PDB file of C-alpha atoms in Angstrom:
ATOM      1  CA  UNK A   1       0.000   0.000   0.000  1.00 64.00           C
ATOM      2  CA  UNK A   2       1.326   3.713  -0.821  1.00 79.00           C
ATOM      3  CA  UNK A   3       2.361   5.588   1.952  1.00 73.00           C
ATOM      4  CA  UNK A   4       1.589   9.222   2.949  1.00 70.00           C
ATOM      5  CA  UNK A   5       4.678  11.122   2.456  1.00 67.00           C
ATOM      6  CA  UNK A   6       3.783  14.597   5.045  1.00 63.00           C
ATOM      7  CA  UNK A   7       6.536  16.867   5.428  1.00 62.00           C
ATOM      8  CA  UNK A   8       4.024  19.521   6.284  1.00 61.00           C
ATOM      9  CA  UNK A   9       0.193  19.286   6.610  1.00 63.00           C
ATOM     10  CA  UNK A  10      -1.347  20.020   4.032  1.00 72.00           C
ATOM     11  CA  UNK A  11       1.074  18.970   1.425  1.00 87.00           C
ATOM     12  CA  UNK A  12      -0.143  18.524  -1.947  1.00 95.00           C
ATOM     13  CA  UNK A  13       0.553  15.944  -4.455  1.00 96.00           C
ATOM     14  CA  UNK A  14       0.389  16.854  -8.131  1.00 97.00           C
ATOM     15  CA  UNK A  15       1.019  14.791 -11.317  1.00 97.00           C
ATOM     16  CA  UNK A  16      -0.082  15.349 -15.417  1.00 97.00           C
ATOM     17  CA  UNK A  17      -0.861  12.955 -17.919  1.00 98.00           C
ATOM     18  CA  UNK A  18      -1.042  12.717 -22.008  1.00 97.00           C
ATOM     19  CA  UNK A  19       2.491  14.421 -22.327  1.00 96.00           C
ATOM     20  CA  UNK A  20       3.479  11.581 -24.833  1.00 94.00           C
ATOM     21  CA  UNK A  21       0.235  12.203 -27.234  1.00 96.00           C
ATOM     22  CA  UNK A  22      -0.062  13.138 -30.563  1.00 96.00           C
ATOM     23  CA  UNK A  23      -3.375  14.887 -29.936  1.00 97.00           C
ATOM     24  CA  UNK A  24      -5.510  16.659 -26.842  1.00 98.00           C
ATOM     25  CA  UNK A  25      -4.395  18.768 -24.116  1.00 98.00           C
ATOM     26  CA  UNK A  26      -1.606  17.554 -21.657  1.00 98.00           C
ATOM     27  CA  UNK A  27      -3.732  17.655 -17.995  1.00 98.00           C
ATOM     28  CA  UNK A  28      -2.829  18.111 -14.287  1.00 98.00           C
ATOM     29  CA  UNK A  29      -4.114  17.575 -11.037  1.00 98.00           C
ATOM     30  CA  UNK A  30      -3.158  18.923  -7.664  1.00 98.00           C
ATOM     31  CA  UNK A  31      -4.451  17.406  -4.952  1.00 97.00           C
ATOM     32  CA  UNK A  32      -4.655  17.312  -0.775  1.00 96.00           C
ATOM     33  CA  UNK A  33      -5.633  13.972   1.075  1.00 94.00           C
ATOM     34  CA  UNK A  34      -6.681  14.016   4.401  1.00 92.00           C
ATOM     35  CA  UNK A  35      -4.326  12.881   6.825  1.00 85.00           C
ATOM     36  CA  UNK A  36      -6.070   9.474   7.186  1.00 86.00           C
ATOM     37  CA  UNK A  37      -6.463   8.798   4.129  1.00 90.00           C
ATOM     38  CA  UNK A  38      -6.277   5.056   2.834  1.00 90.00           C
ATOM     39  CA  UNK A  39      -6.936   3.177  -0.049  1.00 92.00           C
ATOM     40  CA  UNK A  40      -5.636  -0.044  -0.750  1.00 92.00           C
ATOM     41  CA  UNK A  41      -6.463  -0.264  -4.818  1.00 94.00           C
ATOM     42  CA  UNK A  42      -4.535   3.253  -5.172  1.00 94.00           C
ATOM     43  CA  UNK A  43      -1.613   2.833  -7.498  1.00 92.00           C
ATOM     44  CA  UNK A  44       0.247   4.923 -10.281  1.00 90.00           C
ATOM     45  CA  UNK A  45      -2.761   5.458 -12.670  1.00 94.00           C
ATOM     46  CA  UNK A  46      -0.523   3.636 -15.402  1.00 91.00           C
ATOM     47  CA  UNK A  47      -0.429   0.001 -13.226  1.00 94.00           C
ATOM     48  CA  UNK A  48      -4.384   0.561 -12.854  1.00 95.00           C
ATOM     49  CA  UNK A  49      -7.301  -0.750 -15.090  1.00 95.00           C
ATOM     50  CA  UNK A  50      -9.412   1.754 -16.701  1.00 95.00           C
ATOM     51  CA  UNK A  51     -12.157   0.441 -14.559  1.00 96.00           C
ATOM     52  CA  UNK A  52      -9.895   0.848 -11.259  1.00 97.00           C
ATOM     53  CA  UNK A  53      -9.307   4.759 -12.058  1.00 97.00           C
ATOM     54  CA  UNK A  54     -13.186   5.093 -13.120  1.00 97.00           C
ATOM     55  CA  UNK A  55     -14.175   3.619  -9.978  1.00 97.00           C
ATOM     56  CA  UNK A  56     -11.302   5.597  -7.844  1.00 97.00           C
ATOM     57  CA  UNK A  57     -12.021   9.160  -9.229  1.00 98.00           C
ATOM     58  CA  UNK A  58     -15.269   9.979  -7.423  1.00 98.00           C
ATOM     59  CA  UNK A  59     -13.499   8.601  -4.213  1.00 97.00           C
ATOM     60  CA  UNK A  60     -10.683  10.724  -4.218  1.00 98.00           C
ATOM     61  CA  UNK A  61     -12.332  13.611  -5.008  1.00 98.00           C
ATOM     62  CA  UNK A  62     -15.118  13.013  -2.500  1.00 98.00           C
ATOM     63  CA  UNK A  63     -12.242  12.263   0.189  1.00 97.00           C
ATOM     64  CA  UNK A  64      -9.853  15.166  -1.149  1.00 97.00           C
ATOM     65  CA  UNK A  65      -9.522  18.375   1.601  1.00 96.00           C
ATOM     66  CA  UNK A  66      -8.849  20.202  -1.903  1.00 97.00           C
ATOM     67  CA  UNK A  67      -8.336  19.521  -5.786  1.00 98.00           C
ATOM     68  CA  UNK A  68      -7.614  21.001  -8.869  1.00 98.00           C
ATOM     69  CA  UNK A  69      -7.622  19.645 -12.693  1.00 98.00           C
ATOM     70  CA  UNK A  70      -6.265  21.740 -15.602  1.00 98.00           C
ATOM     71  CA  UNK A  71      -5.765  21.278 -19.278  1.00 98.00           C
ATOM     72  CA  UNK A  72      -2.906  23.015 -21.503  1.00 98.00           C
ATOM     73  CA  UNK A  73      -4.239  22.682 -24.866  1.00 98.00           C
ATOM     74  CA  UNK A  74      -2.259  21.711 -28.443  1.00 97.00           C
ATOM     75  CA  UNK A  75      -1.943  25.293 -29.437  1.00 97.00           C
ATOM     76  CA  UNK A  76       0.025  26.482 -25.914  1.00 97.00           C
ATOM     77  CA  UNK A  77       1.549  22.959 -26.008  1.00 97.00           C
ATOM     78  CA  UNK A  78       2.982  24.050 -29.643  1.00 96.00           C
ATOM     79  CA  UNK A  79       4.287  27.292 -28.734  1.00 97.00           C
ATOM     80  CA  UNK A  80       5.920  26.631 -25.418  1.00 97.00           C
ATOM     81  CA  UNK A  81       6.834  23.457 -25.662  1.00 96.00           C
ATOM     82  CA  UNK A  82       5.643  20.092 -23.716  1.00 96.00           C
ATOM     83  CA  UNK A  83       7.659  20.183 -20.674  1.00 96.00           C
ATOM     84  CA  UNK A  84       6.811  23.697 -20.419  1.00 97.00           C
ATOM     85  CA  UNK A  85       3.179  22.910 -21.161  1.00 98.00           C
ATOM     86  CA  UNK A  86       3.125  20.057 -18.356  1.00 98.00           C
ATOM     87  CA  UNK A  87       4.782  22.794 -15.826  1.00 98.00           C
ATOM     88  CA  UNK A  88       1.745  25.238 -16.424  1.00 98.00           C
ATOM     89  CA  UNK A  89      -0.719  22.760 -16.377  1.00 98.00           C
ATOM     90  CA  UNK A  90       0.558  21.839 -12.732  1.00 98.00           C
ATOM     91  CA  UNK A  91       0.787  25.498 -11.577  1.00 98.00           C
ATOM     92  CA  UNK A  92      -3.101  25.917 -13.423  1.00 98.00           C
ATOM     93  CA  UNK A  93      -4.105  22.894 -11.430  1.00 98.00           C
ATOM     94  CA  UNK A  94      -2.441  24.461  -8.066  1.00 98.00           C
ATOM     95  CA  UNK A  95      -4.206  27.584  -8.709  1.00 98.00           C
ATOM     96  CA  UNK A  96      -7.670  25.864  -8.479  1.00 98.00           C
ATOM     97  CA  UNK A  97      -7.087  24.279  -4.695  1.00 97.00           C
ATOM     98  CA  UNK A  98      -9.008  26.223  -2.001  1.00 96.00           C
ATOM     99  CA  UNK A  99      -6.335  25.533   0.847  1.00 93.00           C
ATOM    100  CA  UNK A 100      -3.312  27.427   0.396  1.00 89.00           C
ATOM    101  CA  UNK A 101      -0.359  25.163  -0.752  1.00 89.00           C
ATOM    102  CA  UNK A 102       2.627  24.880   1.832  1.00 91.00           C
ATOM    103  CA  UNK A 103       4.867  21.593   0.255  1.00 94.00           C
ATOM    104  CA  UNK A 104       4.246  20.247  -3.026  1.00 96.00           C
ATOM    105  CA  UNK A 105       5.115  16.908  -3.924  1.00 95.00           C
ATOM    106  CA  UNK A 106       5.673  16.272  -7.454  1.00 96.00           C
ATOM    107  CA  UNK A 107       6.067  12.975  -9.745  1.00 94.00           C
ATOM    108  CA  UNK A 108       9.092  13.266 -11.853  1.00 93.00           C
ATOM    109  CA  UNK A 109      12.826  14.771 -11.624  1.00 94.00           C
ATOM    110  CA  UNK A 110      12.029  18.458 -12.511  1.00 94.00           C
ATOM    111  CA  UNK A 111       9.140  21.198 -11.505  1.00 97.00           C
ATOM    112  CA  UNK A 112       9.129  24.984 -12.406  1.00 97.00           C
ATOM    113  CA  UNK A 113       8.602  26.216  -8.852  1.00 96.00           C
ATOM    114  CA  UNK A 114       5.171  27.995  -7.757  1.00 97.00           C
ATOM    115  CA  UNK A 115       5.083  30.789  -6.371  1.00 95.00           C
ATOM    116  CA  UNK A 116       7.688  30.414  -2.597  1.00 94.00           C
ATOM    117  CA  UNK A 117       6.136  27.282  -1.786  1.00 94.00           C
ATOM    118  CA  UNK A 118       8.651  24.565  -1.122  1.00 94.00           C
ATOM    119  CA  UNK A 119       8.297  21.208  -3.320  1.00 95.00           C
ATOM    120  CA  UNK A 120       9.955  18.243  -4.052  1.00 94.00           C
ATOM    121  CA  UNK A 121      10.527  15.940  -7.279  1.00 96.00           C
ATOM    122  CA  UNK A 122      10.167  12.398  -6.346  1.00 95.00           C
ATOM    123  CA  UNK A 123      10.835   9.547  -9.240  1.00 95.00           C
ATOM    124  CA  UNK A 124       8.264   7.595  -9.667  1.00 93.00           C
ATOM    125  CA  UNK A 125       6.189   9.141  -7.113  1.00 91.00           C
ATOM    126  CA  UNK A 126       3.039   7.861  -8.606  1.00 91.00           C
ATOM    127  CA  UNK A 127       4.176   4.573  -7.031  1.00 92.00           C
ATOM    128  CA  UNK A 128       5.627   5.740  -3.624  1.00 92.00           C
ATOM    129  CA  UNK A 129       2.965   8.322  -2.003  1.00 92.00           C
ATOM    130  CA  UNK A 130      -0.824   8.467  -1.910  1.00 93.00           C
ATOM    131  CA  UNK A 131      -1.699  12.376  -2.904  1.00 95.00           C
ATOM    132  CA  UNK A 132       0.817  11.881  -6.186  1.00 96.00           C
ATOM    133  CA  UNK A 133      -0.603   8.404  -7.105  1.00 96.00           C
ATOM    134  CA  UNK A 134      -4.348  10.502  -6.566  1.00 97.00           C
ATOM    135  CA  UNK A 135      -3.411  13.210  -9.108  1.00 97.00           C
ATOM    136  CA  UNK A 136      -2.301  10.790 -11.371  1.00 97.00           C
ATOM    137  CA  UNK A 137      -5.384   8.854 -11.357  1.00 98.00           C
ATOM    138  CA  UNK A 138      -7.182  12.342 -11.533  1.00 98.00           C
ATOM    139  CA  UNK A 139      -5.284  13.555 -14.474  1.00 98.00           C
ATOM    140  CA  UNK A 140      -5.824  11.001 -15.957  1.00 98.00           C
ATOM    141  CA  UNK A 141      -9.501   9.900 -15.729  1.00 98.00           C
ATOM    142  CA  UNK A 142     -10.398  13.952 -16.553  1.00 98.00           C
ATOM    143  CA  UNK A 143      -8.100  13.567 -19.860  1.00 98.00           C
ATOM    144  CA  UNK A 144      -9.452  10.559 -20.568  1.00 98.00           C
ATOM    145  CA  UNK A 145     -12.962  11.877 -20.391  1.00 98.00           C
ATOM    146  CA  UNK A 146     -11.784  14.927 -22.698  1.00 98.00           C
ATOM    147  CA  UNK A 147     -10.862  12.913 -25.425  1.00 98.00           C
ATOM    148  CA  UNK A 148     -13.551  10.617 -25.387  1.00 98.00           C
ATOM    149  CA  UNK A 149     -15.598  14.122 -25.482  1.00 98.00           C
ATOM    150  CA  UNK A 150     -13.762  14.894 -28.940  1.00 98.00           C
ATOM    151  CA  UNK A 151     -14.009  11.566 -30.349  1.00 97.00           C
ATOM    152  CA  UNK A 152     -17.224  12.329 -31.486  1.00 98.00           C
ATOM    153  CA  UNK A 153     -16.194  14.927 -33.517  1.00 97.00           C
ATOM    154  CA  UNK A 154     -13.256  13.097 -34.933  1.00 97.00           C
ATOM    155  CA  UNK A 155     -14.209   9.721 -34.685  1.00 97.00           C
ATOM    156  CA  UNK A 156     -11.884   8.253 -37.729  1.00 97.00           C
ATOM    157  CA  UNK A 157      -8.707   8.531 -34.993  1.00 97.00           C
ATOM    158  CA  UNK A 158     -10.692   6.504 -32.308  1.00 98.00           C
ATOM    159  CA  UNK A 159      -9.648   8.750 -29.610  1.00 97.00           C
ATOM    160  CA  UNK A 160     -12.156   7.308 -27.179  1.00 97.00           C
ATOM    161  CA  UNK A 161      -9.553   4.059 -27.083  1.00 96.00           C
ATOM    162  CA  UNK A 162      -6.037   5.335 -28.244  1.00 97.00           C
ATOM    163  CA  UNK A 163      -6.963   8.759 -26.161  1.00 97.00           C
ATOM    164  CA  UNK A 164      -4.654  10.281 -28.690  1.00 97.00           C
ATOM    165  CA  UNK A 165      -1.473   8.444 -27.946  1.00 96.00           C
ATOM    166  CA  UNK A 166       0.689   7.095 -30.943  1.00 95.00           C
ATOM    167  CA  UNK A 167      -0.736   3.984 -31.517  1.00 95.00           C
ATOM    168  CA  UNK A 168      -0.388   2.289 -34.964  1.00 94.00           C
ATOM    169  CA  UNK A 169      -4.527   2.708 -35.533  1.00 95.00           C
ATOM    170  CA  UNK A 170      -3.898   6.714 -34.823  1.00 96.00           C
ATOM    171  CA  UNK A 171      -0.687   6.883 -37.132  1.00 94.00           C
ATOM    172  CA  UNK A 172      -2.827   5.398 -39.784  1.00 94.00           C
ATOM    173  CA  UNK A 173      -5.315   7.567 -39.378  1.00 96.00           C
ATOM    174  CA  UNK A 174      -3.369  10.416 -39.526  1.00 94.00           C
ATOM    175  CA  UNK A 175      -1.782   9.436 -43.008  1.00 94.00           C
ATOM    176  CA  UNK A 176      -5.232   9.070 -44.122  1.00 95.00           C
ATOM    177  CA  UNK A 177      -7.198  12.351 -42.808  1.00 95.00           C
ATOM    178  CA  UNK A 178      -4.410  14.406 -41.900  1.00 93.00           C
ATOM    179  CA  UNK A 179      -4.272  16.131 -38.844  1.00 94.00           C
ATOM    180  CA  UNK A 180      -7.219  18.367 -36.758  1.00 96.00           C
ATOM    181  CA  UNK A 181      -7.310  21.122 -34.646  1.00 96.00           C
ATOM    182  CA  UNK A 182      -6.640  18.830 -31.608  1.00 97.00           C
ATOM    183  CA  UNK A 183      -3.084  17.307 -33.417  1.00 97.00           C
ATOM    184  CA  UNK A 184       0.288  19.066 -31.685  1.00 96.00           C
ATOM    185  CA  UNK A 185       1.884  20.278 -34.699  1.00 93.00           C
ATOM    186  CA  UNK A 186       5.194  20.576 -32.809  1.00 90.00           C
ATOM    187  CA  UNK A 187       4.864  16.843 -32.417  1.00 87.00           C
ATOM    188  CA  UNK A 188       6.536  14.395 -35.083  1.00 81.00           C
ATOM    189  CA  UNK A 189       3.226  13.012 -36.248  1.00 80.00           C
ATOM    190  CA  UNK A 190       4.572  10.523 -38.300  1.00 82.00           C
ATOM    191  CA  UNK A 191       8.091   8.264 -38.031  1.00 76.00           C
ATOM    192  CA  UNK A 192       9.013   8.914 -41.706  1.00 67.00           C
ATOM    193  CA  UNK A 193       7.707  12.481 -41.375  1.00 54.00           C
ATOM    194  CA  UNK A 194      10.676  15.477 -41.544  1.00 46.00           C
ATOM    195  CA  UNK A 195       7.989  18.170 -41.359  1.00 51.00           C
ATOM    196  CA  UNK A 196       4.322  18.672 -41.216  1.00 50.00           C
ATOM    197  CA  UNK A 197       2.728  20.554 -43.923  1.00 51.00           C
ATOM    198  CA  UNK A 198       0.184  23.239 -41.419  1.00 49.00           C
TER     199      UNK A 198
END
């Protein structure tokens, strides 16, 4: 079972997901758990079932003191690049908490730092502590939601099951149709491709 990590109370754990995809915003979540907080299915979103997250989300944010979910869409993604994008996306999702942050907690080797509040970057923190491994279930439950929102208007890339990563089907599809409004044209679309013509 994950542990609770508390340097400070009040700590909040954020994470993002979709910063590999072709398509769709990259999203964040910030997050504070009660002190007592236990779950024993919470994991890193990635070693859970779709099913698992589904049934997690409403939990955590029932249970959550505070959360926050933001989306940094293609076009911001494009111009200030996706580690950049996955930085403000964090800081967005910070923003939104009610409780005033004092220690952040972060999943990963590098963080932009907000504001003067005191963080750390913990490897594979989506594993380790409970308020990262939340975020990352958030972040990823409200992305997947978003792109199952635009599959309906693009439904040839089948977004509601690749959720715009760079599966084979979505390559395909993208050397078929071209790309939409929802593509990162920064992004190498294609393996062969030396530039996109936009």
């Amino acid at each position: 079972m994950l542990k609770a990590f508390y340097k400070k109370h009040g700590e909040i754990g954020t994470d993002e997901a979709g910063r590999g995809c072709l398509a769709g915003p990259v999203t964040a979540a910030a997050i504070i758990l009660p002190k007592k907080f236990e779950n024993k299915i919470l994991n890193d979103s990635k070693k859970l079932s779709e099913h698992k997250r589904e049934l997690l989300r409403p939990i955590i944010e029932e249970s959550a003191l505070s959360f926050g979910v933001a989306h940094v869409f293609p076009d911001e993604i494009d111009k200030i690049n996706i580690l950049n994008a996955s930085f403000l996306a964090m800081h967005k999702s910070i923003d939104l908490l009610t409780i005033e942050p004092n220690f952040i907690i972060v999943d990963g080797n590098r963080f932009k730092p907000y504001k003067d509040v005191p963080y750390e970057c913990i490897i594979k923190g989506d594993g380790k502590y409970m308020s990262i491994a939340a975020a990352s279930v958030l972040a990823k439950t409200h992305r997947d939601a978003y792109m199952e929102k635009i599959h309906l208007e693009y439904p040839m890339y089948n977004w509601k099951k690749n959720k715009g990563y760079p599966t084979k089907e979505h390559r395909d599809a993208i050397r078929k149709y071209g790309i939409t409004p929802y593509h990162r044209k920064s992004f190498r679309q294609l393996p062969e491709q030396l530039k996109l013509d936009i």
